[in-house]
Short mmCIF file of C-alpha atoms in Angstrom, two decimals:
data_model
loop_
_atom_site.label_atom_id
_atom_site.label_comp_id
_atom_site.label_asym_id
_atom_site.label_seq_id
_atom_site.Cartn_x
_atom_site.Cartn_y
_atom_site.Cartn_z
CA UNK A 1 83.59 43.19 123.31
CA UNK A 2 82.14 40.91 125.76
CA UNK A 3 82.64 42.29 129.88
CA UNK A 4 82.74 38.63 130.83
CA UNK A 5 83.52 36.28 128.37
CA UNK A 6 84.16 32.36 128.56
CA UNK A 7 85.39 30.41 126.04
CA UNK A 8 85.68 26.64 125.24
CA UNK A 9 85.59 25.75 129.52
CA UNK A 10 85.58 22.75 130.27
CA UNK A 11 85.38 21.50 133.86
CA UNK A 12 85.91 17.93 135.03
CA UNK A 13 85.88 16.02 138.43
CA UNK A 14 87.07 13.19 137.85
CA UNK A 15 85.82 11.13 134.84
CA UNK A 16 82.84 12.95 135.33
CA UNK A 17 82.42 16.52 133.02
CA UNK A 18 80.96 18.99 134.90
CA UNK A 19 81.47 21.66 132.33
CA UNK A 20 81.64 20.69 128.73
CA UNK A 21 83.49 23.20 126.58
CA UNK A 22 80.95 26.02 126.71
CA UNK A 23 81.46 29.75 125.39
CA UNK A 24 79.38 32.37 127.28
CA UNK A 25 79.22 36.29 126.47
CA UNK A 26 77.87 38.49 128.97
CA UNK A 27 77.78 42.44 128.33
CA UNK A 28 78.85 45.18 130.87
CA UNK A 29 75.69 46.03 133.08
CA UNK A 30 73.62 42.52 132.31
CA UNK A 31 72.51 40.45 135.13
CA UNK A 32 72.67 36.98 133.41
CA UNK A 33 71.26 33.92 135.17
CA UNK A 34 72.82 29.98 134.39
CA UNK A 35 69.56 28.04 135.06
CA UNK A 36 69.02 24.56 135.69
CA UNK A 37 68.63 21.35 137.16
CA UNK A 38 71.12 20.04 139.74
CA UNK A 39 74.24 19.01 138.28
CA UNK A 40 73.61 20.78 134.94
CA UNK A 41 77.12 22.54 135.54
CA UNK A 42 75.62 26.09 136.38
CA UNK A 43 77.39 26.37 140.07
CA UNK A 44 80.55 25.09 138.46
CA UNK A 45 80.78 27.74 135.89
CA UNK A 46 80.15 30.61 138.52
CA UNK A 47 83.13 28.90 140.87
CA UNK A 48 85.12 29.22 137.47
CA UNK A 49 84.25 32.78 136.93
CA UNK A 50 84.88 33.41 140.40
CA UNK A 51 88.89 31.06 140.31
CA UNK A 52 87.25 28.78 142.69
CA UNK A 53 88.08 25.94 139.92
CA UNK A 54 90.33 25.65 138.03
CA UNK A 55 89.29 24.00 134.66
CA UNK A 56 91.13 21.77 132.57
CA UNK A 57 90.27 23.92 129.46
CA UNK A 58 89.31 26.97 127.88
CA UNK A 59 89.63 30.96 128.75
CA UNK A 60 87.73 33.35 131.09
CA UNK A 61 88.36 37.14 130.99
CA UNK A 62 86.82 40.03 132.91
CA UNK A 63 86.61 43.49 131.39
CA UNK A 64 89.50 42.80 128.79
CA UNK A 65 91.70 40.74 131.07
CA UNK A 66 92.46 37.27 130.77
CA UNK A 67 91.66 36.15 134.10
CA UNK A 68 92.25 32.54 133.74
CA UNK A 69 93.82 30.59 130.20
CA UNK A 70 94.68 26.88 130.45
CA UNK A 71 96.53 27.17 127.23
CA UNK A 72 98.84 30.56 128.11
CA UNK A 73 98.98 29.25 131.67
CA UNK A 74 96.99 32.10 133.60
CA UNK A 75 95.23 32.17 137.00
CA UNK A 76 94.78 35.14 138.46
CA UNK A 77 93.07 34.35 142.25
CA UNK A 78 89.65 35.35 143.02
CA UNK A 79 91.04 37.95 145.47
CA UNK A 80 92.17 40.42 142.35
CA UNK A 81 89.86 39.45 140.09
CA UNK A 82 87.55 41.99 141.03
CA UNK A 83 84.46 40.14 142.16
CA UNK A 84 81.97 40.12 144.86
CA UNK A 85 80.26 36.66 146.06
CA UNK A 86 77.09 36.18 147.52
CA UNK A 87 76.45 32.53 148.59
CA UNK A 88 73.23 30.15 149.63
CA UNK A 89 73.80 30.19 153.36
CA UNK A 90 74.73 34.47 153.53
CA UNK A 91 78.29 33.08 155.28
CA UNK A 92 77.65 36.43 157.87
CA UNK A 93 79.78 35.78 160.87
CA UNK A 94 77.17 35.32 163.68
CA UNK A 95 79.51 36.69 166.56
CA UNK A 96 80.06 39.98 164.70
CA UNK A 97 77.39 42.77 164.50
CA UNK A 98 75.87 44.15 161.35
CA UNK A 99 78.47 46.81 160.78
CA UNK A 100 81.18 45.09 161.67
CA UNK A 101 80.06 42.12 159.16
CA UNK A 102 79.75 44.82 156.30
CA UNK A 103 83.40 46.15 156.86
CA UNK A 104 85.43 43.28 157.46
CA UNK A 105 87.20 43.24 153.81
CA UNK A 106 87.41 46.79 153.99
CA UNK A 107 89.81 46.23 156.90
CA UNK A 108 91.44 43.70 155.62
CA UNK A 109 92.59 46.26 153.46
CA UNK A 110 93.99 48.80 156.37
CA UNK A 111 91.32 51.79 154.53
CA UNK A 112 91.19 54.57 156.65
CA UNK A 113 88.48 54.26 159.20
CA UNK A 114 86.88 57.55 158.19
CA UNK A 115 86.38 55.86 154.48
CA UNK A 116 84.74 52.58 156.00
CA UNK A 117 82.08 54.24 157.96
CA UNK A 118 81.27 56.20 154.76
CA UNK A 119 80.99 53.22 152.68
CA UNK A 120 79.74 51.11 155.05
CA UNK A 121 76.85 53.73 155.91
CA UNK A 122 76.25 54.14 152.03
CA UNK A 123 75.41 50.53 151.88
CA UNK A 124 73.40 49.55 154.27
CA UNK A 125 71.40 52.67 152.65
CA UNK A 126 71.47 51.03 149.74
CA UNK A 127 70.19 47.51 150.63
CA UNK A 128 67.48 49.01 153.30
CA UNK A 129 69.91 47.56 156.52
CA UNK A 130 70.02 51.89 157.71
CA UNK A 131 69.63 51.54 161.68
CA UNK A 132 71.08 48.10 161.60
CA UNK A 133 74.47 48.31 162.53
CA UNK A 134 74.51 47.37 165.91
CA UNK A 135 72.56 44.08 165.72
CA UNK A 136 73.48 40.74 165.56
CA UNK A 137 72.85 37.97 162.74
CA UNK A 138 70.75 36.32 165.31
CA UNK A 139 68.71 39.31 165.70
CA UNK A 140 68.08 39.83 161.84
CA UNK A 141 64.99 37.58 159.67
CA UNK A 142 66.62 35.61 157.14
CA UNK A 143 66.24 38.24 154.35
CA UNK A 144 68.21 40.96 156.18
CA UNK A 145 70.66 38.45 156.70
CA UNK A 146 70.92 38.05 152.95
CA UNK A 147 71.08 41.33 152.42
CA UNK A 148 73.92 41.62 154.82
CA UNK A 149 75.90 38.97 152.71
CA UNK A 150 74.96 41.33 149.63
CA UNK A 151 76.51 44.60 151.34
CA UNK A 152 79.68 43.18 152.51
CA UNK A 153 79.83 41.76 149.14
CA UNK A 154 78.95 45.41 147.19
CA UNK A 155 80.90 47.56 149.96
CA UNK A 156 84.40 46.63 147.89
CA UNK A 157 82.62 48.31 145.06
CA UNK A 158 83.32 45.10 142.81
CA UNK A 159 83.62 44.72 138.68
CA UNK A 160 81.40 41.82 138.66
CA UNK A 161 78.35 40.44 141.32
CA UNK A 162 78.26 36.61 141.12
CA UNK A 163 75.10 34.93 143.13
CA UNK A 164 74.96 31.09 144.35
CA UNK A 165 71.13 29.90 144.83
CA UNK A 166 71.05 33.36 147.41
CA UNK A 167 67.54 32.94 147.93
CA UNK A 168 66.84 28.76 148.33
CA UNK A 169 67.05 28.60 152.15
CA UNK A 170 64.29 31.78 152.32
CA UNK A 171 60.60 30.74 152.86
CA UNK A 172 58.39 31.05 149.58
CA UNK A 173 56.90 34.89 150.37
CA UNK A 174 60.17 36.31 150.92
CA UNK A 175 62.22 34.56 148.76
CA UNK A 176 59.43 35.96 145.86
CA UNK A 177 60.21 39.94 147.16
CA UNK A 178 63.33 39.37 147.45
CA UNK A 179 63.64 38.24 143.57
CA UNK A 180 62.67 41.65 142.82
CA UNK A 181 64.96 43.57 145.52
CA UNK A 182 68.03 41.79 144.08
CA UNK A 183 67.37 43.01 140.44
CA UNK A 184 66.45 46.04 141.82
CA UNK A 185 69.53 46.69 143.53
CA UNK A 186 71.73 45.24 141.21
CA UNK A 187 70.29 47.79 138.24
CA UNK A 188 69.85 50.53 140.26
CA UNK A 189 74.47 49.95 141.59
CA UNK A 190 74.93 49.19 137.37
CA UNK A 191 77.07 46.28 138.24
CA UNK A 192 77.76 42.90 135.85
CA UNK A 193 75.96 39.98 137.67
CA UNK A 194 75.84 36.46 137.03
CA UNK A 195 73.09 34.53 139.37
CA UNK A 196 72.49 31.16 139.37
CA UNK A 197 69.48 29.31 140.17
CA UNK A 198 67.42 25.99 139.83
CA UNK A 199 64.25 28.02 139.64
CA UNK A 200 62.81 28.57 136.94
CA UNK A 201 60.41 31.75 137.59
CA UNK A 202 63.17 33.14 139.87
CA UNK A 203 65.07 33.64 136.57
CA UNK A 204 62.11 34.54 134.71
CA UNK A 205 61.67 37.66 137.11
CA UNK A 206 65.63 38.65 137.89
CA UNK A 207 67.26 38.17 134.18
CA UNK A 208 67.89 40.30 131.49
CA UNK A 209 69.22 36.66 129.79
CA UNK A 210 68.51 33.66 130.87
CA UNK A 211 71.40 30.48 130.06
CA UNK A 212 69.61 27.21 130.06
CA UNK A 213 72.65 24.19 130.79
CA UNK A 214 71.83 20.53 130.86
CA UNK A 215 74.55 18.08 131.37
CA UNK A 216 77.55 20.50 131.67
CA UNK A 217 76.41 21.97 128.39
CA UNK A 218 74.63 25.52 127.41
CA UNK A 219 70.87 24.26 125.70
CA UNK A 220 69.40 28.21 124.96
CA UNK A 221 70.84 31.58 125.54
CA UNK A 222 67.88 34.59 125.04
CA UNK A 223 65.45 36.39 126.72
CA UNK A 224 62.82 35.48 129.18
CA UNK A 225 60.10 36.07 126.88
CA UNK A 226 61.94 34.05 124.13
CA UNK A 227 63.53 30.57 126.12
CA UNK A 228 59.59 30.76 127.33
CA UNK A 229 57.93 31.41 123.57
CA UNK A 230 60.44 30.31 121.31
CA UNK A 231 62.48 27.10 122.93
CA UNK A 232 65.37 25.87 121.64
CA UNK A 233 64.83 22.17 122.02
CA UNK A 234 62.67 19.53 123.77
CA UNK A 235 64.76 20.14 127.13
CA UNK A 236 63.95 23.69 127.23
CA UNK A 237 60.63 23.91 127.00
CA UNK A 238 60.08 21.04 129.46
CA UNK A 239 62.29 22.82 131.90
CA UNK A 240 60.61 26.20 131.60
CA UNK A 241 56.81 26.87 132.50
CA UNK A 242 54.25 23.93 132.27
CA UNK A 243 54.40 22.30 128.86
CA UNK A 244 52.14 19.95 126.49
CA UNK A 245 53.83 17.53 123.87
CA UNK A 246 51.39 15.96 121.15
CA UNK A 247 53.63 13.38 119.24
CA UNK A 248 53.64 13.62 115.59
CA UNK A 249 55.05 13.67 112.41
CA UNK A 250 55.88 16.64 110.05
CA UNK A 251 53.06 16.12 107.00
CA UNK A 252 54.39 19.11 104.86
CA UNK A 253 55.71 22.78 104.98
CA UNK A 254 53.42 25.54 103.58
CA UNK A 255 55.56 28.87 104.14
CA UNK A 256 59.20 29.69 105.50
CA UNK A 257 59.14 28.35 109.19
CA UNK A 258 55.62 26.95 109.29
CA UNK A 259 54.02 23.68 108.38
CA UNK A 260 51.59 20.81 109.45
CA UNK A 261 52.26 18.23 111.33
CA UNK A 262 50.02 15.47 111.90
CA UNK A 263 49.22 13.55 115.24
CA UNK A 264 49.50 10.17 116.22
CA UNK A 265 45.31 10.92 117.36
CA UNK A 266 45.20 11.62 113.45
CA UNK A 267 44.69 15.52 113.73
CA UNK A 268 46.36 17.63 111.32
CA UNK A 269 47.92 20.56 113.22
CA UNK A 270 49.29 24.41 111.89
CA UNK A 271 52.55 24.90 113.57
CA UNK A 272 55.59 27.01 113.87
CA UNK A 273 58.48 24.57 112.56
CA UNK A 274 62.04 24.26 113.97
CA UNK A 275 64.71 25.23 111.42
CA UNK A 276 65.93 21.03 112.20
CA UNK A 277 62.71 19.65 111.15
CA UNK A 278 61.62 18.58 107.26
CA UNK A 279 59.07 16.96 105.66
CA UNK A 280 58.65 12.85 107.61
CA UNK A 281 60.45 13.67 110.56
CA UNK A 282 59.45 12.89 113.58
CA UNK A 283 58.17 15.77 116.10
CA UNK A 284 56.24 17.13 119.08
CA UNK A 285 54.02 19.94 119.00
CA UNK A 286 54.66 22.27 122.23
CA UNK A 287 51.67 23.87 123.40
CA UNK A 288 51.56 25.99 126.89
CA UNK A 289 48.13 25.40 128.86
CA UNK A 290 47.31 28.91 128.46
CA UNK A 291 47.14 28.66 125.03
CA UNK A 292 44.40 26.09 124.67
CA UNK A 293 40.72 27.17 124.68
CA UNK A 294 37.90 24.83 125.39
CA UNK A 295 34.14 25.10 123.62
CA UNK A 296 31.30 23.04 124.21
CA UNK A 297 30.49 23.30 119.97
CA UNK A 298 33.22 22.65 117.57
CA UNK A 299 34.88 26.17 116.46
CA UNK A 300 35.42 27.33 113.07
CA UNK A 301 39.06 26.89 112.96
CA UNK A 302 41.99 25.24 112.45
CA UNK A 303 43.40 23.38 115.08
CA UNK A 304 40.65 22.23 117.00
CA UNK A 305 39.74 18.68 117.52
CA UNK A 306 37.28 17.05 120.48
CA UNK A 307 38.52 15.77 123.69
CA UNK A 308 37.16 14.63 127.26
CA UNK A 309 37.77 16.07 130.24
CA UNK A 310 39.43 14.11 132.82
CA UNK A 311 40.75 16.08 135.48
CA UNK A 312 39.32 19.40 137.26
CA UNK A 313 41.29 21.39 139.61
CA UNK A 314 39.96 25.12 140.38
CA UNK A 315 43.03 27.22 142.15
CA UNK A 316 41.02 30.86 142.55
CA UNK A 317 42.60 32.67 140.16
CA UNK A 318 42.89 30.00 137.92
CA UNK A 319 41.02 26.64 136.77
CA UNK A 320 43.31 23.57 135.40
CA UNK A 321 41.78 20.72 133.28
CA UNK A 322 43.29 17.87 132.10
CA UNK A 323 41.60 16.40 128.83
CA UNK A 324 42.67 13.04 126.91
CA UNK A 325 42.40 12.56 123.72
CA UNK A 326 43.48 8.68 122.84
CA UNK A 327 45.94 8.11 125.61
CA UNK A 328 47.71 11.77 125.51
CA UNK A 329 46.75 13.71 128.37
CA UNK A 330 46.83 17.77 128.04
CA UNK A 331 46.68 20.33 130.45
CA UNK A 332 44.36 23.68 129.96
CA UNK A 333 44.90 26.77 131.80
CA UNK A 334 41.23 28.80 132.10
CA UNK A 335 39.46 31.38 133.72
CA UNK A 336 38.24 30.67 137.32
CA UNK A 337 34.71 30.83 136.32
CA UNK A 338 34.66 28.62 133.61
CA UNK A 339 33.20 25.16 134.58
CA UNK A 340 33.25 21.93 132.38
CA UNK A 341 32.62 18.65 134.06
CA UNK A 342 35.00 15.70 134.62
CA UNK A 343 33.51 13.46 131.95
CA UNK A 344 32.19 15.96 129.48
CA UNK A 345 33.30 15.70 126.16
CA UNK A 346 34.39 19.30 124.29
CA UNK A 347 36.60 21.24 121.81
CA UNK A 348 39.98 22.04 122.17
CA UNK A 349 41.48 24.81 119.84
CA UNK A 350 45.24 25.25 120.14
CA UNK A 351 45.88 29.36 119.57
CA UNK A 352 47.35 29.96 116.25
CA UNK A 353 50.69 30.86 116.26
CA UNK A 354 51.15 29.47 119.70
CA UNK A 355 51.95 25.47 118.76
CA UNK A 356 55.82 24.79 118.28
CA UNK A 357 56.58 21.46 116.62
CA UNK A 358 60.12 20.76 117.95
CA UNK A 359 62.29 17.40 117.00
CA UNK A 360 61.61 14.35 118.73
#
């Protein structure tokens, strides 16, 4: 069984749906990101988790206990549900010093003052703050602030670690440590943590599974590797990493899951099919830049048609070019010392096994 599990939610404000009857299972130990653009529903869901909302359908239970049910009339308050809460803008008080900042919901439950300065201690250890105590907010960069807001919230040694966009108002070097610091941490504790996040190689890096939403509804639960290799739809793959779509239609199957489909340019192209798609339907073949080599002679292969370079942008470790062929425009991630000029005409081969025709 499931350590968090949602089922049929559905969240509205309004006449507008914020959360569209989604079911969500998240195992005991996973950190689990809800990715996404603005509005997709992802903060929504965590508030829901959390019994900030309450939503107008469906069931949420944490380890085994029905937290909230619209149907058997249960709400259990975000106080006892066992959760800690780390938001976008750390919420530290700024008049109170480290320690003090780190305890406060330990005295708020009358512990012994012996027990706070032991757990208290143990987590500032924890999240690197040792030697801290005594400073202000004011006196602290922005990531020991957030790492503040993560020890008060891991000091009440809670079931389940739920993260709001923690690392959006950090500048672009830190907030790319700190990506690794919070999965670190959260492994190395063994807590259940749900982080959400508009960016899309923040999740990449923190998740063990990543859940794509779109309008209030789930598009692709999996893997980094797979919502990156294998997408589940159109959405998905434009969402995640740079994509290219070649418009086509499917010209016949050959084996299980793969078939060709040929391009509006009037190139006949090997692909991996999805399980949606049959013979005349309408597609796009998804191809990451990465996955396209150029050649100056035509190659000995399938996939591989001639093209003309449009674009060149050279990054250091990495040289973009955009080629055209008709009026569709495709992007090429190569080596930095590869040089083809704008204007030059060559060979494109897309890898095979790397081209995903998905439906229009």
């Amino acid at each position: 069984m499931a350590f968090i599990q949602v089922r049929n939610l559905t969240k509205k404000f309004g006449d507008v749906v914020a959360v569209d009857h989604i079911d969500l299972d998240i195992s005991r130990g996973e950190l689990v990101t809800l990715l996404g653009p603005s509005g997709c529903g992802k903060t929504t869901t965590l508030r829901c988790i959390a019994g900030l909302e309450i939503p107008e359908e469906g069931e949420i239970s944490i380890a085994g206990k029905t937290v909230t049910s619209v149907e058997k009339k249960i709400f259990i308050p975000p106080s006892k549900r066992g959760i800690g809460m780390v938001f976008q803008n750390y919420a530290v008080w700024p008049h109170m010093k480290v320690f003090d900042n780190v305890a406060y919901g330990l005295k708020l439950l009358r512990l012994p003052r012996s027990e706070i300065e032991e757990r208290v201690k143990e987590v500032l250890e924890l999240v690197g703050l040792r030697g801290l105590e005594n400073r202000y907010p004011t006196q602290l960069s922005g990531g020991q602030q957030q790492r503040v807001a993560l020890a008060r919230a891991l000091v009440m040694h809670p079931r389940v670690l739920l993260l709001d966009e923690p690392l959006s108002n950090l500048d672009a070097k830190l907030r790319e440590r700190m990506r690794f610091e919070i999965r670190s941490l959260v492994k190395k504790v063994g807590i259940t943590a749900v982080y959400v996040t508009h960016d899309q190689a923040e999740a990449m890096v923190i998740s063990d599974n990543i859940v794509v939403m779109n309008k209030g509804r789930i598009m692709q639960i999996g893997k980094p590797e797979e919502i990156y290799r294998k997408p589940a739809n159109i959405f998905v793959a434009d969402f995640i990493g740079v994509s290219n779509f070649i418009p086509g239609r499917v010209e016949a199957i050959v084996e299980g899951l793969k078939g060709f489909v040929t391009t509006d340019f009037g190139e006949k192209i090997l692909c991996e099919l999805s399980p949606r798609l049959k013979v005349g339907d309408r597609a796009f073949i998804l191809i990451r830049p990465e996955d396209i080599l150029m050649y100056r002679t035509n190659p000995p292969a399938e996939n591989s048609f001639k093209a003309k370079i449009k674009h060149r942008v050279y990054l250091g470790s990495i040289t973009y070019y955009w080629v055209v062929v008709d009026d569709i425009e495709l992007r090429i991630q190569a080596p930095p010392e590869t040089y083809y000029s704008e204007g030059e005409e060559v060979y494109v081969h897309l890898k095979l096994g790397k081209t995903i025709a998905l439906p229009e």
